[in-house]
mmCIF file of C-alpha atoms in Angstrom:
data_model
loop_
_atom_site.group_PDB
_atom_site.id
_atom_site.type_symbol
_atom_site.label_atom_id
_atom_site.label_comp_id
_atom_site.label_asym_id
_atom_site.label_seq_id
_atom_site.Cartn_x
_atom_site.Cartn_y
_atom_site.Cartn_z
ATOM 1 C CA UNK A 666 -23.970 -59.174 -40.406
ATOM 2 C CA UNK A 667 -24.188 -62.644 -38.935
ATOM 3 C CA UNK A 668 -22.967 -64.117 -42.226
ATOM 4 C CA UNK A 669 -19.489 -62.754 -41.640
ATOM 5 C CA UNK A 670 -17.398 -64.399 -39.028
ATOM 6 C CA UNK A 671 -16.750 -62.499 -35.814
ATOM 7 C CA UNK A 672 -13.391 -60.847 -36.470
ATOM 8 C CA UNK A 673 -14.162 -59.849 -40.040
ATOM 9 C CA UNK A 674 -17.527 -58.481 -38.910
ATOM 10 C CA UNK A 675 -15.797 -56.453 -36.220
ATOM 11 C CA UNK A 676 -13.295 -55.042 -38.724
ATOM 12 C CA UNK A 677 -16.102 -54.088 -41.126
ATOM 13 C CA UNK A 678 -17.881 -52.368 -38.234
ATOM 14 C CA UNK A 679 -14.778 -50.398 -37.275
ATOM 15 C CA UNK A 680 -14.047 -49.367 -40.861
ATOM 16 C CA UNK A 681 -17.595 -48.274 -41.583
ATOM 17 C CA UNK A 682 -17.483 -45.902 -38.614
ATOM 18 C CA UNK A 683 -14.923 -43.796 -40.512
ATOM 19 C CA UNK A 684 -16.196 -40.784 -42.456
ATOM 20 C CA UNK A 685 -16.995 -41.402 -46.118
ATOM 21 C CA UNK A 686 -16.822 -45.176 -45.725
ATOM 22 C CA UNK A 687 -20.197 -46.860 -46.017
ATOM 23 C CA UNK A 688 -20.934 -50.489 -45.320
ATOM 24 C CA UNK A 689 -20.195 -51.558 -48.913
ATOM 25 C CA UNK A 690 -16.787 -49.839 -48.966
ATOM 26 C CA UNK A 691 -16.005 -51.190 -45.506
ATOM 27 C CA UNK A 692 -16.730 -54.701 -46.759
ATOM 28 C CA UNK A 693 -14.549 -54.205 -49.812
ATOM 29 C CA UNK A 694 -11.720 -52.783 -47.702
ATOM 30 C CA UNK A 695 -11.982 -55.577 -45.146
ATOM 31 C CA UNK A 696 -11.714 -58.284 -47.798
ATOM 32 C CA UNK A 697 -8.857 -56.432 -49.438
ATOM 33 C CA UNK A 698 -7.082 -56.313 -46.081
ATOM 34 C CA UNK A 699 -7.711 -60.033 -45.538
ATOM 35 C CA UNK A 700 -5.776 -60.648 -48.756
ATOM 36 C CA UNK A 701 -2.911 -58.271 -47.944
ATOM 37 C CA UNK A 702 0.400 -59.689 -46.688
ATOM 38 C CA UNK A 703 0.399 -59.808 -42.887
ATOM 39 C CA UNK A 704 3.355 -57.424 -42.729
ATOM 40 C CA UNK A 705 1.498 -54.763 -44.686
ATOM 41 C CA UNK A 706 -1.474 -55.016 -42.353
ATOM 42 C CA UNK A 707 0.844 -54.713 -39.371
ATOM 43 C CA UNK A 708 2.425 -51.619 -40.926
ATOM 44 C CA UNK A 709 -0.967 -49.987 -41.525
ATOM 45 C CA UNK A 710 -2.063 -50.807 -38.006
ATOM 46 C CA UNK A 711 1.184 -49.424 -36.551
ATOM 47 C CA UNK A 712 0.910 -46.258 -38.624
ATOM 48 C CA UNK A 713 -2.544 -45.649 -37.138
ATOM 49 C CA UNK A 714 -1.476 -46.041 -33.549
ATOM 50 C CA UNK A 715 1.889 -44.304 -33.898
ATOM 51 C CA UNK A 716 0.432 -41.275 -35.648
ATOM 52 C CA UNK A 717 -2.371 -40.982 -33.104
ATOM 53 C CA UNK A 718 -0.043 -41.483 -30.138
ATOM 54 C CA UNK A 719 2.458 -38.877 -31.238
ATOM 55 C CA UNK A 720 0.143 -36.269 -32.632
ATOM 56 C CA UNK A 721 0.114 -32.853 -30.982
ATOM 57 C CA UNK A 722 -0.442 -29.235 -31.944
ATOM 58 C CA UNK A 723 2.486 -27.327 -33.444
ATOM 59 C CA UNK A 724 3.702 -24.847 -30.823
ATOM 60 C CA UNK A 725 3.571 -22.094 -33.429
ATOM 61 C CA UNK A 726 0.748 -22.624 -35.920
ATOM 62 C CA UNK A 727 -1.331 -25.228 -34.030
ATOM 63 C CA UNK A 728 -1.482 -27.634 -36.938
ATOM 64 C CA UNK A 729 -1.475 -31.340 -36.134
ATOM 65 C CA UNK A 730 2.095 -32.603 -36.125
ATOM 66 C CA UNK A 731 4.270 -35.070 -34.308
ATOM 67 C CA UNK A 732 7.092 -32.685 -33.517
ATOM 68 C CA UNK A 733 7.040 -29.713 -31.214
ATOM 69 C CA UNK A 734 7.174 -27.453 -34.260
ATOM 70 C CA UNK A 735 5.735 -28.505 -37.654
ATOM 71 C CA UNK A 736 7.960 -28.725 -40.774
ATOM 72 C CA UNK A 737 6.628 -25.416 -42.144
ATOM 73 C CA UNK A 738 7.139 -23.391 -38.963
ATOM 74 C CA UNK A 739 10.570 -24.962 -38.553
ATOM 75 C CA UNK A 740 11.611 -23.898 -42.074
ATOM 76 C CA UNK A 741 13.801 -20.757 -41.880
ATOM 77 C CA UNK A 742 13.204 -20.055 -45.587
ATOM 78 C CA UNK A 743 9.514 -19.286 -45.025
ATOM 79 C CA UNK A 744 8.388 -15.734 -44.336
ATOM 80 C CA UNK A 745 7.463 -15.855 -40.666
ATOM 81 C CA UNK A 746 6.040 -12.333 -40.772
ATOM 82 C CA UNK A 747 3.142 -13.385 -43.000
ATOM 83 C CA UNK A 748 0.491 -15.586 -41.414
ATOM 84 C CA UNK A 749 -2.338 -17.282 -43.307
ATOM 85 C CA UNK A 750 -5.230 -18.215 -41.022
ATOM 86 C CA UNK A 751 -7.059 -21.415 -42.075
ATOM 87 C CA UNK A 752 -9.789 -23.521 -40.525
ATOM 88 C CA UNK A 753 -7.966 -26.820 -40.507
ATOM 89 C CA UNK A 754 -4.781 -28.635 -41.432
ATOM 90 C CA UNK A 755 -6.250 -29.883 -44.700
ATOM 91 C CA UNK A 756 -6.803 -26.297 -45.878
ATOM 92 C CA UNK A 757 -3.149 -25.666 -45.138
ATOM 93 C CA UNK A 758 -2.226 -28.706 -47.238
ATOM 94 C CA UNK A 759 -4.429 -27.391 -50.058
ATOM 95 C CA UNK A 760 -2.551 -24.061 -50.126
ATOM 96 C CA UNK A 761 0.796 -25.809 -49.863
ATOM 97 C CA UNK A 762 -0.028 -27.697 -53.038
ATOM 98 C CA UNK A 763 -0.189 -24.417 -54.962
ATOM 99 C CA UNK A 764 3.527 -23.878 -54.128
ATOM 100 C CA UNK A 765 2.765 -20.141 -54.352
ATOM 101 C CA UNK A 766 2.631 -19.229 -50.695
ATOM 102 C CA UNK A 767 5.879 -18.493 -48.877
ATOM 103 C CA UNK A 768 4.548 -17.423 -45.500
ATOM 104 C CA UNK A 769 3.478 -19.500 -42.506
ATOM 105 C CA UNK A 770 0.041 -20.593 -41.303
ATOM 106 C CA UNK A 771 -2.220 -20.537 -38.303
ATOM 107 C CA UNK A 772 -4.739 -23.356 -37.949
ATOM 108 C CA UNK A 773 -7.910 -22.457 -36.033
ATOM 109 C CA UNK A 774 -9.290 -26.010 -35.872
ATOM 110 C CA UNK A 775 -12.788 -24.881 -36.657
ATOM 111 C CA UNK A 776 -14.794 -21.743 -37.290
ATOM 112 C CA UNK A 777 -17.144 -19.669 -35.187
ATOM 113 C CA UNK A 778 -20.638 -21.127 -35.492
ATOM 114 C CA UNK A 779 -23.370 -19.843 -33.171
ATOM 115 C CA UNK A 780 -25.662 -22.511 -34.682
ATOM 116 C CA UNK A 781 -23.398 -25.314 -33.510
ATOM 117 C CA UNK A 782 -22.459 -23.517 -30.304
ATOM 118 C CA UNK A 783 -18.853 -22.949 -31.355
ATOM 119 C CA UNK A 784 -17.621 -19.634 -29.997
ATOM 120 C CA UNK A 785 -14.319 -17.753 -30.370
ATOM 121 C CA UNK A 786 -12.951 -19.493 -27.273
ATOM 122 C CA UNK A 787 -13.465 -22.930 -28.868
ATOM 123 C CA UNK A 788 -11.020 -22.329 -31.708
ATOM 124 C CA UNK A 789 -7.308 -21.485 -31.610
ATOM 125 C CA UNK A 790 -7.823 -17.699 -31.587
ATOM 126 C CA UNK A 791 -6.012 -16.866 -28.349
ATOM 127 C CA UNK A 792 -2.921 -18.604 -29.763
ATOM 128 C CA UNK A 793 -3.137 -16.441 -32.879
ATOM 129 C CA UNK A 794 -3.396 -13.202 -30.898
ATOM 130 C CA UNK A 795 -0.394 -14.361 -28.893
ATOM 131 C CA UNK A 796 1.613 -14.772 -32.102
ATOM 132 C CA UNK A 797 0.615 -11.305 -33.297
ATOM 133 C CA UNK A 798 2.522 -9.784 -30.387
ATOM 134 C CA UNK A 799 5.708 -10.657 -32.268
ATOM 135 C CA UNK A 800 6.573 -8.865 -35.479
ATOM 136 C CA UNK A 801 4.005 -9.691 -38.141
ATOM 137 C CA UNK A 802 3.500 -7.802 -41.411
ATOM 138 C CA UNK A 803 0.287 -9.327 -42.668
ATOM 139 C CA UNK A 804 -2.470 -11.695 -41.642
ATOM 140 C CA UNK A 805 -4.255 -13.365 -44.570
ATOM 141 C CA UNK A 806 -7.643 -14.730 -43.572
ATOM 142 C CA UNK A 807 -8.303 -17.882 -45.576
ATOM 143 C CA UNK A 808 -11.244 -19.359 -43.726
ATOM 144 C CA UNK A 809 -13.819 -21.095 -45.940
ATOM 145 C CA UNK A 810 -16.312 -19.117 -47.946
ATOM 146 C CA UNK A 811 -19.175 -20.543 -45.862
ATOM 147 C CA UNK A 812 -21.375 -18.753 -43.328
ATOM 148 C CA UNK A 813 -19.121 -19.910 -40.492
ATOM 149 C CA UNK A 814 -15.953 -19.055 -42.380
ATOM 150 C CA UNK A 815 -17.211 -15.546 -43.171
ATOM 151 C CA UNK A 816 -18.338 -14.972 -39.589
ATOM 152 C CA UNK A 817 -14.923 -16.018 -38.362
ATOM 153 C CA UNK A 818 -13.190 -13.786 -40.908
ATOM 154 C CA UNK A 819 -15.285 -10.797 -39.828
ATOM 155 C CA UNK A 820 -14.645 -11.467 -36.136
ATOM 156 C CA UNK A 821 -10.931 -11.904 -36.745
ATOM 157 C CA UNK A 822 -10.553 -8.702 -38.738
ATOM 158 C CA UNK A 823 -12.229 -6.723 -35.960
ATOM 159 C CA UNK A 824 -9.980 -8.354 -33.385
ATOM 160 C CA UNK A 825 -6.790 -7.656 -35.343
ATOM 161 C CA UNK A 826 -7.585 -4.091 -36.480
ATOM 162 C CA UNK A 827 -6.534 -2.418 -33.184
ATOM 163 C CA UNK A 828 -3.060 -3.992 -33.479
ATOM 164 C CA UNK A 829 -2.496 -2.087 -36.734
ATOM 165 C CA UNK A 830 -1.370 -5.239 -38.571
ATOM 166 C CA UNK A 831 -2.428 -5.396 -42.232
ATOM 167 C CA UNK A 832 -5.289 -7.887 -42.552
ATOM 168 C CA UNK A 833 -6.430 -9.314 -45.877
ATOM 169 C CA UNK A 834 -9.022 -11.847 -47.026
ATOM 170 C CA UNK A 835 -8.514 -14.257 -49.929
ATOM 171 C CA UNK A 836 -10.620 -13.341 -52.975
ATOM 172 C CA UNK A 837 -14.072 -14.752 -53.489
ATOM 173 C CA UNK A 838 -15.375 -15.123 -57.052
ATOM 174 C CA UNK A 839 -15.850 -17.380 -60.028
ATOM 175 C CA UNK A 840 -13.564 -20.428 -59.836
ATOM 176 C CA UNK A 841 -11.136 -20.916 -62.718
ATOM 177 C CA UNK A 842 -12.831 -22.969 -65.419
ATOM 178 C CA UNK A 843 -16.212 -22.114 -63.914
ATOM 179 C CA UNK A 844 -19.140 -21.501 -66.211
ATOM 180 C CA UNK A 845 -21.070 -18.351 -65.222
ATOM 181 C CA UNK A 846 -24.330 -20.033 -66.144
ATOM 182 C CA UNK A 847 -23.978 -22.558 -63.352
ATOM 183 C CA UNK A 848 -22.644 -20.283 -60.639
ATOM 184 C CA UNK A 849 -24.854 -19.138 -57.780
ATOM 185 C CA UNK A 850 -25.962 -15.525 -57.383
ATOM 186 C CA UNK A 851 -23.981 -14.848 -54.242
ATOM 187 C CA UNK A 852 -20.723 -15.871 -55.902
ATOM 188 C CA UNK A 853 -21.560 -13.789 -58.984
ATOM 189 C CA UNK A 854 -22.279 -10.752 -56.795
ATOM 190 C CA UNK A 855 -19.000 -11.283 -54.949
ATOM 191 C CA UNK A 856 -17.113 -11.603 -58.222
ATOM 192 C CA UNK A 857 -18.633 -8.312 -59.399
ATOM 193 C CA UNK A 858 -17.827 -6.510 -56.155
ATOM 194 C CA UNK A 859 -14.301 -7.836 -56.205
ATOM 195 C CA UNK A 860 -13.587 -6.863 -59.817
ATOM 196 C CA UNK A 861 -10.084 -5.599 -60.550
ATOM 197 C CA UNK A 862 -8.864 -3.238 -63.231
ATOM 198 C CA UNK A 863 -7.102 -4.771 -66.240
ATOM 199 C CA UNK B 739 3.952 -34.358 -48.797
ATOM 200 C CA UNK B 740 6.730 -32.641 -46.962
ATOM 201 C CA UNK B 741 4.224 -30.255 -45.379
ATOM 202 C CA UNK B 742 2.815 -33.050 -43.245
ATOM 203 C CA UNK B 743 4.887 -34.235 -40.374
ATOM 204 C CA UNK B 744 6.503 -37.667 -40.618
ATOM 205 C CA UNK B 745 3.990 -39.886 -38.832
ATOM 206 C CA UNK B 746 0.911 -38.271 -40.346
ATOM 207 C CA UNK B 747 2.515 -38.451 -43.777
ATOM 208 C CA UNK B 748 3.229 -42.136 -43.248
ATOM 209 C CA UNK B 749 -0.374 -42.799 -42.195
ATOM 210 C CA UNK B 750 -1.694 -40.932 -45.258
ATOM 211 C CA UNK B 751 0.609 -43.017 -47.438
ATOM 212 C CA UNK B 752 -0.603 -46.274 -45.896
ATOM 213 C CA UNK B 753 -4.269 -45.313 -46.184
ATOM 214 C CA UNK B 754 -4.000 -44.176 -49.779
ATOM 215 C CA UNK B 755 -2.605 -47.570 -50.766
ATOM 216 C CA UNK B 756 -6.007 -49.102 -49.995
ATOM 217 C CA UNK B 757 -8.421 -49.601 -52.912
ATOM 218 C CA UNK B 758 -10.870 -46.769 -53.541
ATOM 219 C CA UNK B 759 -9.009 -44.387 -51.236
ATOM 220 C CA UNK B 760 -7.262 -41.588 -53.096
ATOM 221 C CA UNK B 761 -4.870 -39.078 -51.597
ATOM 222 C CA UNK B 762 -7.664 -36.609 -50.696
ATOM 223 C CA UNK B 763 -9.713 -39.259 -48.871
ATOM 224 C CA UNK B 764 -6.596 -40.566 -47.173
ATOM 225 C CA UNK B 765 -5.852 -37.055 -45.903
ATOM 226 C CA UNK B 766 -9.392 -36.619 -44.651
ATOM 227 C CA UNK B 767 -9.329 -40.020 -42.945
ATOM 228 C CA UNK B 768 -5.937 -39.355 -41.365
ATOM 229 C CA UNK B 769 -7.066 -36.066 -39.859
ATOM 230 C CA UNK B 770 -10.281 -37.672 -38.685
ATOM 231 C CA UNK B 771 -8.237 -40.397 -37.014
ATOM 232 C CA UNK B 772 -5.985 -37.798 -35.377
ATOM 233 C CA UNK B 773 -9.100 -36.384 -33.734
ATOM 234 C CA UNK B 774 -10.512 -39.739 -32.635
ATOM 235 C CA UNK B 775 -10.131 -40.851 -29.009
ATOM 236 C CA UNK B 776 -6.934 -42.904 -28.624
ATOM 237 C CA UNK B 777 -8.927 -45.937 -27.496
ATOM 238 C CA UNK B 778 -10.966 -45.941 -30.691
ATOM 239 C CA UNK B 779 -7.816 -45.813 -32.797
ATOM 240 C CA UNK B 780 -6.366 -48.674 -30.794
ATOM 241 C CA UNK B 781 -9.549 -50.669 -31.356
ATOM 242 C CA UNK B 782 -9.462 -50.060 -35.115
ATOM 243 C CA UNK B 783 -5.805 -50.999 -35.252
ATOM 244 C CA UNK B 784 -6.413 -54.165 -33.228
ATOM 245 C CA UNK B 785 -9.367 -55.137 -35.409
ATOM 246 C CA UNK B 786 -7.088 -54.926 -38.459
ATOM 247 C CA UNK B 787 -4.372 -57.115 -37.035
ATOM 248 C CA UNK B 788 -6.673 -59.585 -35.280
ATOM 249 C CA UNK B 789 -8.854 -60.119 -38.328
ATOM 250 C CA UNK B 790 -5.817 -60.597 -40.577
ATOM 251 C CA UNK B 791 -4.034 -62.896 -38.129
ATOM 252 C CA UNK B 792 -6.993 -65.195 -37.624
ATOM 253 C CA UNK B 793 -8.361 -65.284 -41.119
ATOM 254 C CA UNK B 794 -8.448 -68.616 -42.944
ATOM 255 C CA UNK B 795 -10.575 -70.395 -45.519
ATOM 256 C CA UNK B 796 -13.717 -72.145 -44.310
ATOM 257 C CA UNK B 797 -13.072 -75.892 -44.515
ATOM 258 C CA UNK B 798 -16.356 -76.345 -46.382
ATOM 259 C CA UNK B 799 -17.126 -73.353 -48.599
ATOM 260 C CA UNK B 800 -13.668 -71.669 -48.700
ATOM 261 C CA UNK B 801 -14.992 -68.260 -47.689
ATOM 262 C CA UNK B 802 -12.736 -66.115 -45.502
ATOM 263 C CA UNK B 803 -13.541 -66.755 -41.865
ATOM 264 C CA UNK B 804 -11.805 -66.951 -38.524
ATOM 265 C CA UNK B 805 -13.221 -70.301 -37.502
ATOM 266 C CA UNK B 806 -12.572 -73.672 -39.033
ATOM 267 C CA UNK B 807 -16.100 -73.619 -40.457
ATOM 268 C CA UNK B 808 -17.919 -70.355 -41.320
ATOM 269 C CA UNK B 809 -21.224 -69.411 -39.627
ATOM 270 C CA UNK B 810 -23.260 -70.399 -42.703
ATOM 271 C CA UNK B 811 -21.690 -73.833 -43.160
ATOM 272 C CA UNK B 812 -21.978 -74.414 -39.423
ATOM 273 C CA UNK B 813 -25.707 -73.649 -39.457
ATOM 274 C CA UNK B 814 -27.705 -76.917 -39.417
ATOM 275 C CA UNK B 815 -30.848 -75.078 -40.608
ATOM 276 C CA UNK B 816 -29.335 -74.345 -44.014
ATOM 277 C CA UNK B 817 -29.859 -76.735 -46.894
ATOM 278 C CA UNK B 818 -26.448 -78.318 -47.303
ATOM 279 C CA UNK B 819 -27.507 -80.137 -50.465
ATOM 280 C CA UNK B 820 -27.809 -76.912 -52.440
ATOM 281 C CA UNK B 821 -24.547 -75.093 -53.229
ATOM 282 C CA UNK B 822 -24.327 -71.627 -54.757
ATOM 283 C CA UNK B 823 -20.961 -71.006 -56.414
ATOM 284 C CA UNK B 824 -19.777 -67.368 -56.196
ATOM 285 C CA UNK B 825 -16.572 -65.586 -57.126
ATOM 286 C CA UNK B 826 -15.830 -64.058 -53.756
ATOM 287 C CA UNK B 827 -17.007 -63.628 -50.182
ATOM 288 C CA UNK B 828 -18.621 -60.278 -50.957
ATOM 289 C CA UNK B 829 -20.901 -61.896 -53.520
ATOM 290 C CA UNK B 830 -21.935 -64.330 -50.825
ATOM 291 C CA UNK B 831 -22.720 -61.406 -48.525
ATOM 292 C CA UNK B 832 -24.771 -59.792 -51.291
ATOM 293 C CA UNK B 833 -26.949 -62.920 -51.644
ATOM 294 C CA UNK B 834 -27.258 -63.273 -47.877
ATOM 295 C CA UNK B 835 -28.761 -59.788 -47.745
ATOM 296 C CA UNK B 836 -31.670 -60.949 -49.883
ATOM 297 C CA UNK B 837 -32.614 -63.393 -47.069
ATOM 298 C CA UNK B 838 -34.100 -65.570 -49.809
ATOM 299 C CA UNK B 839 -31.443 -68.221 -50.163
ATOM 300 C CA UNK B 840 -31.454 -71.141 -47.761
ATOM 301 C CA UNK B 841 -28.638 -73.247 -49.188
ATOM 302 C CA UNK B 842 -24.899 -73.009 -48.666
ATOM 303 C CA UNK B 843 -22.138 -71.449 -50.770
ATOM 304 C CA UNK B 844 -18.861 -72.197 -52.418
ATOM 305 C CA UNK B 845 -16.415 -69.325 -52.863
ATOM 306 C CA UNK B 846 -14.045 -69.690 -55.821
ATOM 307 C CA UNK B 847 -11.863 -66.665 -54.931
ATOM 308 C CA UNK B 848 -11.678 -65.513 -58.505
ATOM 309 C CA UNK B 849 -12.785 -66.510 -61.963
ATOM 310 C CA UNK B 850 -11.061 -68.149 -64.888
ATOM 311 C CA UNK B 851 -9.370 -65.450 -66.960
ATOM 312 C CA UNK B 852 -6.980 -66.486 -69.737
ATOM 313 C CA UNK B 853 -6.227 -62.759 -70.241
ATOM 314 C CA UNK B 854 -4.904 -62.443 -66.694
ATOM 315 C CA UNK B 855 -3.395 -65.916 -66.706
ATOM 316 C CA UNK B 856 -5.857 -67.267 -64.134
ATOM 317 C CA UNK B 857 -6.623 -70.894 -64.894
ATOM 318 C CA UNK B 858 -8.985 -73.424 -63.268
ATOM 319 C CA UNK B 859 -6.213 -74.521 -60.907
ATOM 320 C CA UNK B 860 -5.850 -70.982 -59.519
ATOM 321 C CA UNK B 861 -9.369 -70.860 -58.071
ATOM 322 C CA UNK B 862 -11.052 -73.124 -55.505
ATOM 323 C CA UNK B 863 -12.454 -75.566 -58.058
ATOM 324 C CA UNK B 864 -10.817 -78.748 -56.776
ATOM 325 C CA UNK B 865 -12.406 -78.068 -53.384
ATOM 326 C CA UNK B 866 -15.822 -77.745 -55.043
ATOM 327 C CA UNK B 867 -15.459 -81.018 -56.918
ATOM 328 C CA UNK B 868 -14.448 -82.639 -53.642
ATOM 329 C CA UNK B 869 -17.669 -81.395 -52.028
ATOM 330 C CA UNK B 870 -19.752 -82.743 -54.903
ATOM 331 C CA UNK B 871 -18.720 -86.280 -53.963
ATOM 332 C CA UNK B 872 -21.096 -85.974 -51.006
ATOM 333 C CA UNK B 873 -24.830 -85.791 -51.568
ATOM 334 C CA UNK B 874 -25.710 -82.611 -53.430
ATOM 335 C CA UNK B 875 -29.020 -81.891 -55.174
ATOM 336 C CA UNK B 876 -28.192 -78.710 -57.044
ATOM 337 C CA UNK B 877 -25.292 -76.425 -57.890
ATOM 338 C CA UNK B 878 -26.328 -72.842 -58.634
ATOM 339 C CA UNK B 879 -23.647 -70.989 -60.573
ATOM 340 C CA UNK B 880 -23.702 -67.348 -59.493
ATOM 341 C CA UNK B 881 -20.436 -66.073 -60.911
ATOM 342 C CA UNK B 882 -20.547 -62.498 -62.225
ATOM 343 C CA UNK B 883 -22.111 -61.675 -65.545
ATOM 344 C CA UNK B 884 -18.702 -60.630 -66.929
ATOM 345 C CA UNK B 885 -16.559 -62.370 -69.541
ATOM 346 C CA UNK B 886 -14.569 -64.121 -66.807
ATOM 347 C CA UNK B 887 -17.701 -65.024 -64.845
ATOM 348 C CA UNK B 888 -19.369 -66.501 -67.917
ATOM 349 C CA UNK B 889 -16.252 -68.440 -68.881
ATOM 350 C CA UNK B 890 -16.073 -69.872 -65.386
ATOM 351 C CA UNK B 891 -19.781 -70.770 -65.440
ATOM 352 C CA UNK B 892 -19.378 -72.580 -68.753
ATOM 353 C CA UNK B 893 -16.291 -74.449 -67.561
ATOM 354 C CA UNK B 894 -18.009 -75.411 -64.318
ATOM 355 C CA UNK B 895 -21.157 -76.700 -65.970
ATOM 356 C CA UNK B 896 -19.094 -78.951 -68.254
ATOM 357 C CA UNK B 897 -17.134 -80.213 -65.267
ATOM 358 C CA UNK B 898 -20.245 -80.968 -63.210
ATOM 359 C CA UNK B 899 -22.397 -82.483 -65.976
ATOM 360 C CA UNK B 900 -20.782 -85.983 -65.778
ATOM 361 C CA UNK B 901 -21.672 -86.208 -62.063
ATOM 362 C CA UNK B 902 -25.370 -85.946 -62.954
ATOM 363 C CA UNK B 903 -25.962 -83.180 -60.402
ATOM 364 C CA UNK B 904 -28.494 -80.536 -61.472
ATOM 365 C CA UNK B 905 -26.613 -77.386 -62.439
ATOM 366 C CA UNK B 906 -28.314 -73.998 -62.829
ATOM 367 C CA UNK B 907 -27.204 -70.463 -63.624
ATOM 368 C CA UNK B 908 -28.761 -67.346 -62.062
ATOM 369 C CA UNK B 909 -30.862 -65.356 -64.538
ATOM 370 C CA UNK B 910 -29.396 -62.560 -66.588
ATOM 371 C CA UNK B 911 -31.687 -59.721 -67.689
ATOM 372 C CA UNK B 912 -33.000 -56.248 -67.037
ATOM 373 C CA UNK B 913 -32.378 -55.216 -63.401
ATOM 374 C CA UNK B 914 -35.460 -54.321 -61.356
ATOM 375 C CA UNK B 915 -36.180 -50.615 -61.771
ATOM 376 C CA UNK B 916 -34.018 -50.600 -64.892
ATOM 377 C CA UNK B 917 -35.078 -48.436 -67.809
ATOM 378 C CA UNK B 918 -34.890 -50.359 -71.099
ATOM 379 C CA UNK B 919 -33.701 -47.239 -72.882
ATOM 380 C CA UNK B 920 -30.451 -47.208 -70.941
ATOM 381 C CA UNK B 921 -29.701 -50.905 -70.946
ATOM 382 C CA UNK B 922 -27.018 -52.361 -73.208
ATOM 383 C CA UNK B 923 -27.843 -54.624 -76.153
ATOM 384 C CA UNK B 924 -26.276 -57.741 -74.685
ATOM 385 C CA UNK B 925 -28.417 -57.514 -71.559
ATOM 386 C CA UNK B 926 -31.540 -56.871 -73.638
ATOM 387 C CA UNK B 927 -30.780 -59.904 -75.798
ATOM 388 C CA UNK B 928 -30.267 -62.018 -72.681
ATOM 389 C CA UNK B 929 -33.524 -60.767 -71.203
ATOM 390 C CA UNK B 930 -35.352 -61.745 -74.407
ATOM 391 C CA UNK B 931 -33.744 -65.173 -74.540
ATOM 392 C CA UNK B 932 -34.547 -65.786 -70.895
ATOM 393 C CA UNK B 933 -38.190 -64.718 -71.144
ATOM 394 C CA UNK B 934 -40.670 -66.708 -69.038
ATOM 395 C CA UNK B 935 -44.348 -67.359 -69.599
ATOM 396 C CA UNK B 936 -46.788 -65.341 -67.504
#
C-alpha cells in the first residue's frame, strides 16, 4: 500500500488484522478516523488500552470483567443457585438480552474439541466443579449446538451426574420464524425428539 | 449493557460508534481485543493516535498524508501534468490498485451537493484551480457516478474550460462482468451513448 503515507498505512494494517475487518473496511475506518476530532480518537485509543489493561476473569463465573467479581455475580437479586454454562462471554450477553434468565453464569472460554486439540483442562471446567461444591440447585448447559458444544455438554453432564445436581440442556429445534422447508435434517430430527405435549 | 463491566462496555460503545460497526460486531471486536496480547493492543492504540496526530493534507493533491507532500506527489516518475480529480482519498487508492494510471491526483474531499448544503467553496476546488496555473496537459474528472459526483463534474468542466486545458470524464457504462439484465436503465443509456467503434 505504498500509495498511503506511512502512518495511515500502518493504521490500516493494524485495523485489518482485526476479525471481520477486511482491507476495504480497514481503509474506510482509517479515513473515518482521520476525520474524527482528535479527542474522540484519543478516547477510542484510551478505551482500548484501559479495557485490555484492566481485564481479568470474574472470580465466580470466569467471564471477562474489570472488577474482581462481574456485575451479574455481584448482583444479590440473581439466583446464585442456578448456573448457566456458556462457551464465551458473548453467549452470556446474548442470554442477558432475553431478560428471561434470573440465575448466574459460568463461562468456559471455549469448548472441548479433539480436532483442535482443546481438552477439558483447556477450558474453565475445574473452576465450575469448584463452584458446584457450594449449594447449587441446577446447572443449565447452554454450550453451542455445534459438534464441540455437544461434546462439551455430554462431558459436562457425565462429570456433574455424581454430584446429584440437576443438570439440564437448552432445547434444540426449529428456530422461531424458521421455515421447515429450509431447515437441516439434524435440526428437524432434534425438534421431533424434543417434542412437548400441548 | 449493564451486564458488561464498565471498561468493556465503554470500549464496545466506542467501537460501535465507528461506521459499519454495529453493536454485535463491536462486541465481537471488544472480546477479540480482550484476548489479544497487551503489546498488540498498545500498538493498535498507538497507530490510531499517531496517525490522527500527524495527519494533514498533501500540499499538492490535498490527500490525507503525514508528510508535507504525499508519496504519489513526491514521486518524480509520475506524470505531474496529468491530474485525476477524485472525491476522496479512498477513490485515489482504488485507482492506484489498477496500476494503470501514471499521473497524479487531486482530492476534493467531497462533492457539490445543494441538498446537503455543500457548495464549491466547501471542497478543495480553489486548490485545484491554483494547481492549474502551472503546466497541466489534462484534467481527468473521476468523481463518482452519483448525482453529486455528476454535478461536481459538470461544475468543474465549466470552471476549467476557460483555461484551455483538456478536460475528460471517466467512462460510465456496464461494469466488466455485469449482466445487462440486472443493470439499471440509466447505466444502459449511458453505455449506449458512450459506445465506441470496434
